[in-house]
Amino acid sequence: MNDTTVTLVGNVATAVEYRDTAAGGVARFRFAVTARRWDREQGTWSDGPTSFYTVSAWRSLGANLAASVSVGEPLVVHGRLKVREDERDGQRKTFVDVVALAVGHDLSRGTAAFRRAARPDPELRADGGPQPLVGTAQGAPPGPEQDPWTVAADEATTRLVTAS
């Protein structure tokens, strides 16, 4: 498949909406990208026009995105570009969407603290559907008691204390 992939650097323009669907959870938000140019004559930065994209992220990426991102935060979004046309109010309009493959905070404009998400149980639910991600019912990140790095560190400390 020959998809057009893009990498966008910009800001979250709307709150992230997360929904469970038959195909898996999906998060959606609007993303604003503004070109900045150095004006040599004036010796200042000037903003160009702003482009808006609808970004969708599926499954664990969507759940993690909903738990991690707020309006106004700077992000880097990498994904497949989808251009669609629609007729609204008798006029033809063009919409540009991005199906995200990877999303991260733009660390050139701030810091972030990464927390590894717990892996879901591969077994199926009683109704035959896949197990939901731990701690993502409302898009919340898993608690510290589910963090595999914390558990491994606690076990190593316990072994050191009991061996003494």
mmCIF file of C-alpha atoms in Angstrom, residues 36-123:
data_model
loop_
_atom_site.group_PDB
_atom_site.id
_atom_site.type_symbol
_atom_site.label_atom_id
_atom_site.label_comp_id
_atom_site.label_asym_id
_atom_site.label_seq_id
_atom_site.Cartn_x
_atom_site.Cartn_y
_atom_site.Cartn_z
ATOM 1 C CA ARG A 36 7.069 30.466 11.334
ATOM 2 C CA ARG A 37 9.547 32.345 9.233
ATOM 3 C CA TRP A 38 12.479 34.573 10.066
ATOM 4 C CA ASP A 39 11.934 38.048 8.600
ATOM 5 C CA ARG A 40 15.463 39.279 7.787
ATOM 6 C CA GLU A 41 14.365 42.836 7.125
ATOM 7 C CA GLN A 42 12.641 43.254 10.483
ATOM 8 C CA GLY A 43 14.865 40.862 12.417
ATOM 9 C CA THR A 44 11.882 39.037 13.963
ATOM 10 C CA TRP A 45 9.919 35.831 13.605
ATOM 11 C CA SER A 46 6.571 36.101 11.838
ATOM 12 C CA ASP A 47 3.745 33.599 11.793
ATOM 13 C CA GLY A 48 2.299 32.365 8.524
ATOM 14 C CA PRO A 49 -1.156 30.913 8.011
ATOM 15 C CA THR A 50 -2.394 28.159 10.348
ATOM 16 C CA SER A 51 -3.476 24.791 8.930
ATOM 17 C CA PHE A 52 -5.834 22.566 10.911
ATOM 18 C CA TYR A 53 -5.888 18.774 10.752
ATOM 19 C CA THR A 54 -8.161 16.198 12.371
ATOM 20 C CA VAL A 55 -5.933 13.570 13.983
ATOM 21 C CA SER A 56 -7.232 10.078 14.796
ATOM 22 C CA ALA A 57 -5.330 7.508 16.838
ATOM 23 C CA TRP A 58 -6.537 3.931 17.272
ATOM 24 C CA ARG A 59 -6.291 1.309 20.020
ATOM 25 C CA SER A 60 -3.534 1.716 22.630
ATOM 26 C CA LEU A 61 -2.118 4.834 20.944
ATOM 27 C CA GLY A 62 -5.559 6.453 21.188
ATOM 28 C CA ALA A 63 -6.026 5.476 24.828
ATOM 29 C CA ASN A 64 -2.551 6.697 25.778
ATOM 30 C CA LEU A 65 -3.073 9.913 23.821
ATOM 31 C CA ALA A 66 -6.354 10.649 25.613
ATOM 32 C CA ALA A 67 -4.643 10.113 28.976
ATOM 33 C CA SER A 68 -1.603 12.229 28.145
ATOM 34 C CA VAL A 69 -2.530 15.240 26.022
ATOM 35 C CA SER A 70 -4.335 18.520 26.766
ATOM 36 C CA VAL A 71 -5.371 21.536 24.687
ATOM 37 C CA GLY A 72 -2.473 23.844 23.798
ATOM 38 C CA GLU A 73 0.311 21.300 24.262
ATOM 39 C CA PRO A 74 3.006 21.128 21.571
ATOM 40 C CA LEU A 75 3.135 17.767 19.775
ATOM 41 C CA VAL A 76 4.866 15.962 16.955
ATOM 42 C CA VAL A 77 2.394 13.790 15.014
ATOM 43 C CA HIS A 78 3.506 11.192 12.477
ATOM 44 C CA GLY A 79 0.885 9.381 10.426
ATOM 45 C CA ARG A 80 -0.954 8.649 7.201
ATOM 46 C CA LEU A 81 -2.438 11.627 5.378
ATOM 47 C CA LYS A 82 -6.057 11.331 4.239
ATOM 48 C CA VAL A 83 -7.665 14.039 2.099
ATOM 49 C CA ARG A 84 -11.435 13.903 1.651
ATOM 50 C CA GLU A 85 -14.029 16.082 0.028
ATOM 51 C CA ASP A 86 -17.527 16.636 1.360
ATOM 52 C CA GLU A 87 -20.477 18.745 0.333
ATOM 53 C CA ARG A 88 -21.891 20.939 3.102
ATOM 54 C CA ASP A 89 -24.442 23.685 2.703
ATOM 55 C CA GLY A 90 -24.273 23.277 -1.066
ATOM 56 C CA GLN A 91 -20.513 23.893 -1.144
ATOM 57 C CA ARG A 92 -17.722 21.440 -1.753
ATOM 58 C CA LYS A 93 -15.199 21.429 1.106
ATOM 59 C CA THR A 94 -11.852 19.693 1.475
ATOM 60 C CA PHE A 95 -10.794 18.134 4.781
ATOM 61 C CA VAL A 96 -7.330 16.884 5.669
ATOM 62 C CA ASP A 97 -7.080 14.115 8.259
ATOM 63 C CA VAL A 98 -4.112 12.285 9.729
ATOM 64 C CA VAL A 99 -4.334 8.733 11.050
ATOM 65 C CA ALA A 100 -1.597 8.818 13.675
ATOM 66 C CA LEU A 101 1.076 6.139 13.804
ATOM 67 C CA ALA A 102 3.124 7.891 16.506
ATOM 68 C CA VAL A 103 2.536 10.968 18.678
ATOM 69 C CA GLY A 104 4.841 12.635 21.169
ATOM 70 C CA HIS A 105 5.342 15.886 22.990
ATOM 71 C CA ASP A 106 7.629 18.382 21.246
ATOM 72 C CA LEU A 107 10.560 18.365 23.668
ATOM 73 C CA SER A 108 12.151 21.387 21.998
ATOM 74 C CA ARG A 109 9.440 23.410 23.761
ATOM 75 C CA GLY A 110 9.232 21.727 27.172
ATOM 76 C CA THR A 111 9.806 18.576 29.213
ATOM 77 C CA ALA A 112 7.747 15.422 29.652
ATOM 78 C CA ALA A 113 7.742 12.476 32.059
ATOM 79 C CA PHE A 114 7.149 9.133 30.335
ATOM 80 C CA ARG A 115 5.254 6.314 32.076
ATOM 81 C CA ARG A 116 5.223 2.917 30.397
ATOM 82 C CA ALA A 117 1.681 1.551 29.971
ATOM 83 C CA ALA A 118 0.934 -1.942 31.261
ATOM 84 C CA ARG A 119 0.491 -4.548 28.539
ATOM 85 C CA PRO A 120 -3.041 -5.916 28.160
ATOM 86 C CA ASP A 121 -3.817 -9.540 29.047
ATOM 87 C CA PRO A 122 -3.854 -11.494 25.763
ATOM 88 C CA GLU A 123 -6.785 -13.663 26.906
#
